[in-house]
Amino acid sequence: MEFCQWFSNHIVGLDDDQLARMTVTMWFLLNQRNSRIWNGSMAGVQSVVQQGLETWKCVRQLVQHSVNVQGQSQKWEKPPVGFLKCNIDADILDQGVAMGAGFVIRNNEGAVAYCGCWKIRGSFSPTLAEALCLKNVLQFMISQGLSNVRMELDAKIVVDGINDNGINDFEMGMIFEYCRGLINQGNNFDLYHVRRSASASATLSAKSFVC
């Protein structure tokens, strides 16, 4: 039996939740195949599948959460037409031996265009976790060819450190400088500080690995 026929026979019996989980997993496997062919990168099947399932879990929780911006202490505001808004957050997990990071990118209608979350093992200060999260999100947005993005972060130290060229904290200086360089590549990225309540969805994504 050909794969297409096998796939068609099995997909009809899946519910929406199973179909979404399978689709995300297959996308990650295909992406790893392409990375292996074009970039020579190698990753085990188990780790790729786990990454796909964790992303599916993150998106599922995000949809179920359905943030009610009207009830938040700081209202989430839509970006202008032609712009995207990216809310970013990081959190310390597992009694300080790992960090969780998440982001949600919405269009000017408030619809989710991109979102993601990941977990990194290691000991991180809250400021370092936020800065590393921002760095990874910037790299993702550039890889996707995104432009005209307003980024919002609740870590004021990170926002001030990147927006002010005069701040060169010993621990964070190199990361600040690297992020500043990515922002200034001409993609029209802007970084702003907001209260945590305005980034509730990104916060949920960052915490999605706790369970």
PDB file of C-alpha atoms in Angstrom:
ATOM      1  CA  MET A   1       0.000   0.000   0.000  1.00  0.00           C
ATOM      2  CA  GLU A   2       1.335   3.434  -0.925  1.00  0.00           C
ATOM      3  CA  PHE A   3       1.936   5.971   1.817  1.00  0.00           C
ATOM      4  CA  CYS A   4      -0.710   8.393   0.514  1.00  0.00           C
ATOM      5  CA  GLN A   5      -3.359   5.679   0.620  1.00  0.00           C
ATOM      6  CA  TRP A   6      -2.270   4.549   4.080  1.00  0.00           C
ATOM      7  CA  PHE A   7      -2.312   8.144   5.305  1.00  0.00           C
ATOM      8  CA  SER A   8      -5.784   8.789   3.868  1.00  0.00           C
ATOM      9  CA  ASN A   9      -7.171   5.629   5.460  1.00  0.00           C
ATOM     10  CA  HIS A  10      -5.920   6.561   8.917  1.00  0.00           C
ATOM     11  CA  ILE A  11      -6.476  10.307   8.997  1.00  0.00           C
ATOM     12  CA  VAL A  12     -10.264  10.045   8.688  1.00  0.00           C
ATOM     13  CA  GLY A  13     -10.513   8.342  12.076  1.00  0.00           C
ATOM     14  CA  LEU A  14      -8.720  11.079  14.005  1.00  0.00           C
ATOM     15  CA  ASP A  15     -10.470  13.694  16.101  1.00  0.00           C
ATOM     16  CA  ASP A  16      -9.418  17.345  15.900  1.00  0.00           C
ATOM     17  CA  ASP A  17      -7.012  17.064  18.831  1.00  0.00           C
ATOM     18  CA  GLN A  18      -5.275  13.979  17.433  1.00  0.00           C
ATOM     19  CA  LEU A  19      -5.111  15.523  13.965  1.00  0.00           C
ATOM     20  CA  ALA A  20      -3.485  18.696  15.319  1.00  0.00           C
ATOM     21  CA  ARG A  21      -0.943  16.692  17.317  1.00  0.00           C
ATOM     22  CA  MET A  22      -0.086  14.522  14.313  1.00  0.00           C
ATOM     23  CA  THR A  23       0.225  17.540  12.009  1.00  0.00           C
ATOM     24  CA  VAL A  24       2.629  19.358  14.330  1.00  0.00           C
ATOM     25  CA  THR A  25       4.727  16.213  14.840  1.00  0.00           C
ATOM     26  CA  MET A  26       4.954  15.550  11.098  1.00  0.00           C
ATOM     27  CA  TRP A  27       5.933  19.175  10.462  1.00  0.00           C
ATOM     28  CA  PHE A  28       8.813  18.908  12.940  1.00  0.00           C
ATOM     29  CA  LEU A  29       9.971  15.641  11.369  1.00  0.00           C
ATOM     30  CA  LEU A  30       9.873  17.202   7.896  1.00  0.00           C
ATOM     31  CA  ASN A  31      11.712  20.277   9.147  1.00  0.00           C
ATOM     32  CA  GLN A  32      14.432  18.073  10.671  1.00  0.00           C
ATOM     33  CA  ARG A  33      14.729  16.171   7.383  1.00  0.00           C
ATOM     34  CA  ASN A  34      15.274  19.446   5.527  1.00  0.00           C
ATOM     35  CA  SER A  35      17.787  20.622   8.131  1.00  0.00           C
ATOM     36  CA  ARG A  36      19.706  17.383   7.741  1.00  0.00           C
ATOM     37  CA  ILE A  37      19.775  17.669   3.933  1.00  0.00           C
ATOM     38  CA  TRP A  38      20.635  21.362   3.670  1.00  0.00           C
ATOM     39  CA  ASN A  39      22.488  22.095   6.909  1.00  0.00           C
ATOM     40  CA  GLY A  40      23.857  18.705   7.915  1.00  0.00           C
ATOM     41  CA  SER A  41      22.253  18.987  11.352  1.00  0.00           C
ATOM     42  CA  MET A  42      21.404  15.762  13.149  1.00  0.00           C
ATOM     43  CA  ALA A  43      18.794  15.133  15.819  1.00  0.00           C
ATOM     44  CA  GLY A  44      17.301  11.955  17.209  1.00  0.00           C
ATOM     45  CA  VAL A  45      13.762  11.029  16.228  1.00  0.00           C
ATOM     46  CA  GLN A  46      12.681  10.945  19.866  1.00  0.00           C
ATOM     47  CA  SER A  47      13.906  14.482  20.572  1.00  0.00           C
ATOM     48  CA  VAL A  48      12.291  15.839  17.382  1.00  0.00           C
ATOM     49  CA  VAL A  49       8.958  14.196  18.199  1.00  0.00           C
ATOM     50  CA  GLN A  50       9.176  15.465  21.791  1.00  0.00           C
ATOM     51  CA  GLN A  51       9.818  19.000  20.560  1.00  0.00           C
ATOM     52  CA  GLY A  52       6.785  18.751  18.300  1.00  0.00           C
ATOM     53  CA  LEU A  53       4.566  17.476  21.109  1.00  0.00           C
ATOM     54  CA  GLU A  54       5.757  20.219  23.460  1.00  0.00           C
ATOM     55  CA  THR A  55       4.937  22.844  20.836  1.00  0.00           C
ATOM     56  CA  TRP A  56       1.505  21.288  20.313  1.00  0.00           C
ATOM     57  CA  LYS A  57       0.943  21.375  24.073  1.00  0.00           C
ATOM     58  CA  CYS A  58       1.978  25.025  24.180  1.00  0.00           C
ATOM     59  CA  VAL A  59      -0.396  26.017  21.366  1.00  0.00           C
ATOM     60  CA  ARG A  60      -3.245  23.967  22.849  1.00  0.00           C
ATOM     61  CA  GLN A  61      -2.884  25.659  26.221  1.00  0.00           C
ATOM     62  CA  LEU A  62      -2.695  29.030  24.521  1.00  0.00           C
ATOM     63  CA  VAL A  63      -5.953  28.456  22.647  1.00  0.00           C
ATOM     64  CA  GLN A  64      -7.702  27.106  25.748  1.00  0.00           C
ATOM     65  CA  HIS A  65      -6.488  30.042  27.786  1.00  0.00           C
ATOM     66  CA  SER A  66      -8.187  32.554  25.427  1.00  0.00           C
ATOM     67  CA  VAL A  67      -6.817  35.592  27.176  1.00  0.00           C
ATOM     68  CA  ASN A  68      -9.522  38.131  28.012  1.00  0.00           C
ATOM     69  CA  VAL A  69      -7.632  41.373  27.511  1.00  0.00           C
ATOM     70  CA  GLN A  70     -10.537  43.418  28.860  1.00  0.00           C
ATOM     71  CA  GLY A  71     -10.031  41.956  32.321  1.00  0.00           C
ATOM     72  CA  GLN A  72      -6.300  42.541  32.547  1.00  0.00           C
ATOM     73  CA  SER A  73      -4.703  45.332  34.562  1.00  0.00           C
ATOM     74  CA  GLN A  74      -2.962  46.507  31.408  1.00  0.00           C
ATOM     75  CA  LYS A  75      -4.936  46.061  28.211  1.00  0.00           C
ATOM     76  CA  TRP A  76      -3.302  44.378  25.230  1.00  0.00           C
ATOM     77  CA  GLU A  77      -3.443  46.842  22.358  1.00  0.00           C
ATOM     78  CA  LYS A  78      -3.543  45.944  18.690  1.00  0.00           C
ATOM     79  CA  PRO A  79      -0.591  47.038  16.533  1.00  0.00           C
ATOM     80  CA  PRO A  80      -1.190  49.399  13.592  1.00  0.00           C
ATOM     81  CA  VAL A  81      -2.336  47.985  10.263  1.00  0.00           C
ATOM     82  CA  GLY A  82       0.609  46.330   8.512  1.00  0.00           C
ATOM     83  CA  PHE A  83       2.401  45.626  11.796  1.00  0.00           C
ATOM     84  CA  LEU A  84       2.708  42.604  14.074  1.00  0.00           C
ATOM     85  CA  LYS A  85       3.010  42.574  17.838  1.00  0.00           C
ATOM     86  CA  CYS A  86       5.231  40.027  19.570  1.00  0.00           C
ATOM     87  CA  ASN A  87       4.823  39.430  23.305  1.00  0.00           C
ATOM     88  CA  ILE A  88       7.807  37.661  24.865  1.00  0.00           C
ATOM     89  CA  ASP A  89       8.374  36.187  28.310  1.00  0.00           C
ATOM     90  CA  ALA A  90      10.639  33.777  30.164  1.00  0.00           C
ATOM     91  CA  ASP A  91      10.330  32.041  33.508  1.00  0.00           C
ATOM     92  CA  ILE A  92      12.596  30.059  35.838  1.00  0.00           C
ATOM     93  CA  LEU A  93      11.474  26.424  36.192  1.00  0.00           C
ATOM     94  CA  ASP A  94      12.266  23.274  38.191  1.00  0.00           C
ATOM     95  CA  GLN A  95      13.567  25.071  41.290  1.00  0.00           C
ATOM     96  CA  GLY A  96      16.019  27.119  39.262  1.00  0.00           C
ATOM     97  CA  VAL A  97      17.662  24.433  37.114  1.00  0.00           C
ATOM     98  CA  ALA A  98      15.895  25.327  33.853  1.00  0.00           C
ATOM     99  CA  MET A  99      14.211  28.187  32.050  1.00  0.00           C
ATOM    100  CA  GLY A 100      11.034  28.209  30.011  1.00  0.00           C
ATOM    101  CA  ALA A 101      10.559  30.742  27.230  1.00  0.00           C
ATOM    102  CA  GLY A 102       7.572  31.643  25.116  1.00  0.00           C
ATOM    103  CA  PHE A 103       6.352  34.139  22.565  1.00  0.00           C
ATOM    104  CA  VAL A 104       3.111  34.998  20.783  1.00  0.00           C
ATOM    105  CA  ILE A 105       2.971  37.075  17.593  1.00  0.00           C
ATOM    106  CA  ARG A 106      -0.385  38.590  16.609  1.00  0.00           C
ATOM    107  CA  ASN A 107      -1.547  40.697  13.683  1.00  0.00           C
ATOM    108  CA  ASN A 108      -3.489  43.950  13.893  1.00  0.00           C
ATOM    109  CA  GLU A 109      -6.737  41.990  14.302  1.00  0.00           C
ATOM    110  CA  GLY A 110      -5.408  40.183  17.366  1.00  0.00           C
ATOM    111  CA  ALA A 111      -5.192  36.813  15.585  1.00  0.00           C
ATOM    112  CA  VAL A 112      -2.197  34.613  16.439  1.00  0.00           C
ATOM    113  CA  ALA A 113       0.230  34.471  13.499  1.00  0.00           C
ATOM    114  CA  TYR A 114       3.114  32.649  15.217  1.00  0.00           C
ATOM    115  CA  CYS A 115       3.788  31.272  18.676  1.00  0.00           C
ATOM    116  CA  GLY A 116       6.327  29.028  20.285  1.00  0.00           C
ATOM    117  CA  CYS A 117       7.871  27.835  23.524  1.00  0.00           C
ATOM    118  CA  TRP A 118      10.941  25.924  24.598  1.00  0.00           C
ATOM    119  CA  LYS A 119      12.830  24.780  27.679  1.00  0.00           C
ATOM    120  CA  ILE A 120      16.558  25.107  28.328  1.00  0.00           C
ATOM    121  CA  ARG A 121      18.355  23.274  31.132  1.00  0.00           C
ATOM    122  CA  GLY A 122      20.799  25.271  33.207  1.00  0.00           C
ATOM    123  CA  SER A 123      21.042  27.879  35.927  1.00  0.00           C
ATOM    124  CA  PHE A 124      19.820  31.294  34.753  1.00  0.00           C
ATOM    125  CA  SER A 125      19.109  34.583  36.430  1.00  0.00           C
ATOM    126  CA  PRO A 126      15.681  36.036  35.525  1.00  0.00           C
ATOM    127  CA  THR A 127      17.373  38.797  33.518  1.00  0.00           C
ATOM    128  CA  LEU A 128      19.554  36.360  31.582  1.00  0.00           C
ATOM    129  CA  ALA A 129      16.545  34.139  30.857  1.00  0.00           C
ATOM    130  CA  GLU A 130      14.583  37.087  29.452  1.00  0.00           C
ATOM    131  CA  ALA A 131      17.532  38.236  27.333  1.00  0.00           C
ATOM    132  CA  LEU A 132      18.154  34.756  25.909  1.00  0.00           C
ATOM    133  CA  CYS A 133      14.459  34.407  25.142  1.00  0.00           C
ATOM    134  CA  LEU A 134      14.497  37.707  23.253  1.00  0.00           C
ATOM    135  CA  LYS A 135      17.613  36.659  21.332  1.00  0.00           C
ATOM    136  CA  ASN A 136      15.983  33.408  20.197  1.00  0.00           C
ATOM    137  CA  VAL A 137      12.771  35.157  19.193  1.00  0.00           C
ATOM    138  CA  LEU A 138      14.690  37.740  17.166  1.00  0.00           C
ATOM    139  CA  GLN A 139      16.547  34.959  15.363  1.00  0.00           C
ATOM    140  CA  PHE A 140      13.237  33.214  14.651  1.00  0.00           C
ATOM    141  CA  MET A 141      11.570  36.345  13.272  1.00  0.00           C
ATOM    142  CA  ILE A 142      14.531  37.092  11.002  1.00  0.00           C
ATOM    143  CA  SER A 143      14.577  33.482   9.759  1.00  0.00           C
ATOM    144  CA  GLN A 144      10.890  33.832   8.858  1.00  0.00           C
ATOM    145  CA  GLY A 145      11.478  37.102   7.007  1.00  0.00           C
ATOM    146  CA  LEU A 146       9.244  39.098   9.350  1.00  0.00           C
ATOM    147  CA  SER A 147       9.328  42.886   9.475  1.00  0.00           C
ATOM    148  CA  ASN A 148       7.346  45.707  11.078  1.00  0.00           C
ATOM    149  CA  VAL A 149       7.169  44.010  14.473  1.00  0.00           C
ATOM    150  CA  ARG A 150       6.555  45.707  17.802  1.00  0.00           C
ATOM    151  CA  MET A 151       8.083  43.523  20.541  1.00  0.00           C
ATOM    152  CA  GLU A 152       6.897  43.749  24.134  1.00  0.00           C
ATOM    153  CA  LEU A 153       8.805  42.424  27.142  1.00  0.00           C
ATOM    154  CA  ASP A 154       8.086  42.794  30.858  1.00  0.00           C
ATOM    155  CA  ALA A 155      11.794  42.786  31.803  1.00  0.00           C
ATOM    156  CA  LYS A 156      12.571  46.501  32.070  1.00  0.00           C
ATOM    157  CA  ILE A 157      16.291  45.893  32.676  1.00  0.00           C
ATOM    158  CA  VAL A 158      16.557  44.038  29.363  1.00  0.00           C
ATOM    159  CA  VAL A 159      14.518  46.585  27.413  1.00  0.00           C
ATOM    160  CA  ASP A 160      16.497  49.521  28.818  1.00  0.00           C
ATOM    161  CA  GLY A 161      19.796  47.707  28.334  1.00  0.00           C
ATOM    162  CA  ILE A 162      19.129  47.066  24.650  1.00  0.00           C
ATOM    163  CA  ASN A 163      17.539  50.407  23.814  1.00  0.00           C
ATOM    164  CA  ASP A 164      20.281  52.391  25.591  1.00  0.00           C
ATOM    165  CA  ASN A 165      23.678  51.974  23.934  1.00  0.00           C
ATOM    166  CA  GLY A 166      25.319  53.341  27.072  1.00  0.00           C
ATOM    167  CA  ILE A 167      24.291  50.373  29.219  1.00  0.00           C
ATOM    168  CA  ASN A 168      26.917  47.629  29.075  1.00  0.00           C
ATOM    169  CA  ASP A 169      26.341  45.441  32.112  1.00  0.00           C
ATOM    170  CA  PHE A 170      29.271  43.036  32.550  1.00  0.00           C
ATOM    171  CA  GLU A 171      27.107  39.906  32.592  1.00  0.00           C
ATOM    172  CA  MET A 172      24.612  41.006  29.960  1.00  0.00           C
ATOM    173  CA  GLY A 173      26.596  43.389  27.765  1.00  0.00           C
ATOM    174  CA  MET A 174      27.395  40.929  24.972  1.00  0.00           C
ATOM    175  CA  ILE A 175      23.820  39.628  24.781  1.00  0.00           C
ATOM    176  CA  PHE A 176      22.439  43.179  24.797  1.00  0.00           C
ATOM    177  CA  GLU A 177      24.820  44.130  21.999  1.00  0.00           C
ATOM    178  CA  TYR A 178      23.924  41.036  19.964  1.00  0.00           C
ATOM    179  CA  CYS A 179      20.177  41.653  20.309  1.00  0.00           C
ATOM    180  CA  ARG A 180      20.689  45.318  19.467  1.00  0.00           C
ATOM    181  CA  GLY A 181      22.463  44.289  16.274  1.00  0.00           C
ATOM    182  CA  LEU A 182      19.583  41.991  15.266  1.00  0.00           C
ATOM    183  CA  ILE A 183      17.028  44.722  15.922  1.00  0.00           C
ATOM    184  CA  ASN A 184      19.006  47.202  13.831  1.00  0.00           C
ATOM    185  CA  GLN A 185      19.259  44.979  10.742  1.00  0.00           C
ATOM    186  CA  GLY A 186      16.567  46.992   8.985  1.00  0.00           C
ATOM    187  CA  ASN A 187      13.519  44.810   9.635  1.00  0.00           C
ATOM    188  CA  ASN A 188      11.769  47.619  11.515  1.00  0.00           C
ATOM    189  CA  PHE A 189      11.735  45.884  14.888  1.00  0.00           C
ATOM    190  CA  ASP A 190      10.962  47.968  17.986  1.00  0.00           C
ATOM    191  CA  LEU A 191      11.288  46.880  21.614  1.00  0.00           C
ATOM    192  CA  TYR A 192       9.045  48.191  24.399  1.00  0.00           C
ATOM    193  CA  HIS A 193       8.530  47.473  28.076  1.00  0.00           C
ATOM    194  CA  VAL A 194       5.060  46.439  29.289  1.00  0.00           C
ATOM    195  CA  ARG A 195       3.674  45.083  32.514  1.00  0.00           C
ATOM    196  CA  ARG A 196       3.429  41.303  32.800  1.00  0.00           C
ATOM    197  CA  SER A 197      -0.368  41.404  32.527  1.00  0.00           C
ATOM    198  CA  ALA A 198      -0.113  42.635  28.928  1.00  0.00           C
ATOM    199  CA  SER A 199       1.949  39.572  27.972  1.00  0.00           C
ATOM    200  CA  ALA A 200      -0.245  36.941  29.609  1.00  0.00           C
ATOM    201  CA  SER A 201      -0.227  34.586  26.616  1.00  0.00           C
ATOM    202  CA  ALA A 202       3.561  34.648  26.332  1.00  0.00           C
ATOM    203  CA  THR A 203       3.807  34.049  30.081  1.00  0.00           C
ATOM    204  CA  LEU A 204       1.535  31.023  29.743  1.00  0.00           C
ATOM    205  CA  SER A 205       3.734  29.693  26.941  1.00  0.00           C
ATOM    206  CA  ALA A 206       6.861  30.097  29.057  1.00  0.00           C
ATOM    207  CA  LYS A 207       5.220  28.203  31.938  1.00  0.00           C
ATOM    208  CA  SER A 208       3.794  25.434  29.749  1.00  0.00           C
ATOM    209  CA  PHE A 209       6.631  23.040  30.632  1.00  0.00           C
ATOM    210  CA  VAL A 210       5.803  23.024  34.339  1.00  0.00           C
ATOM    211  CA  CYS A 211       3.179  20.285  33.972  1.00  0.00           C
TER     212      CYS A 211
END
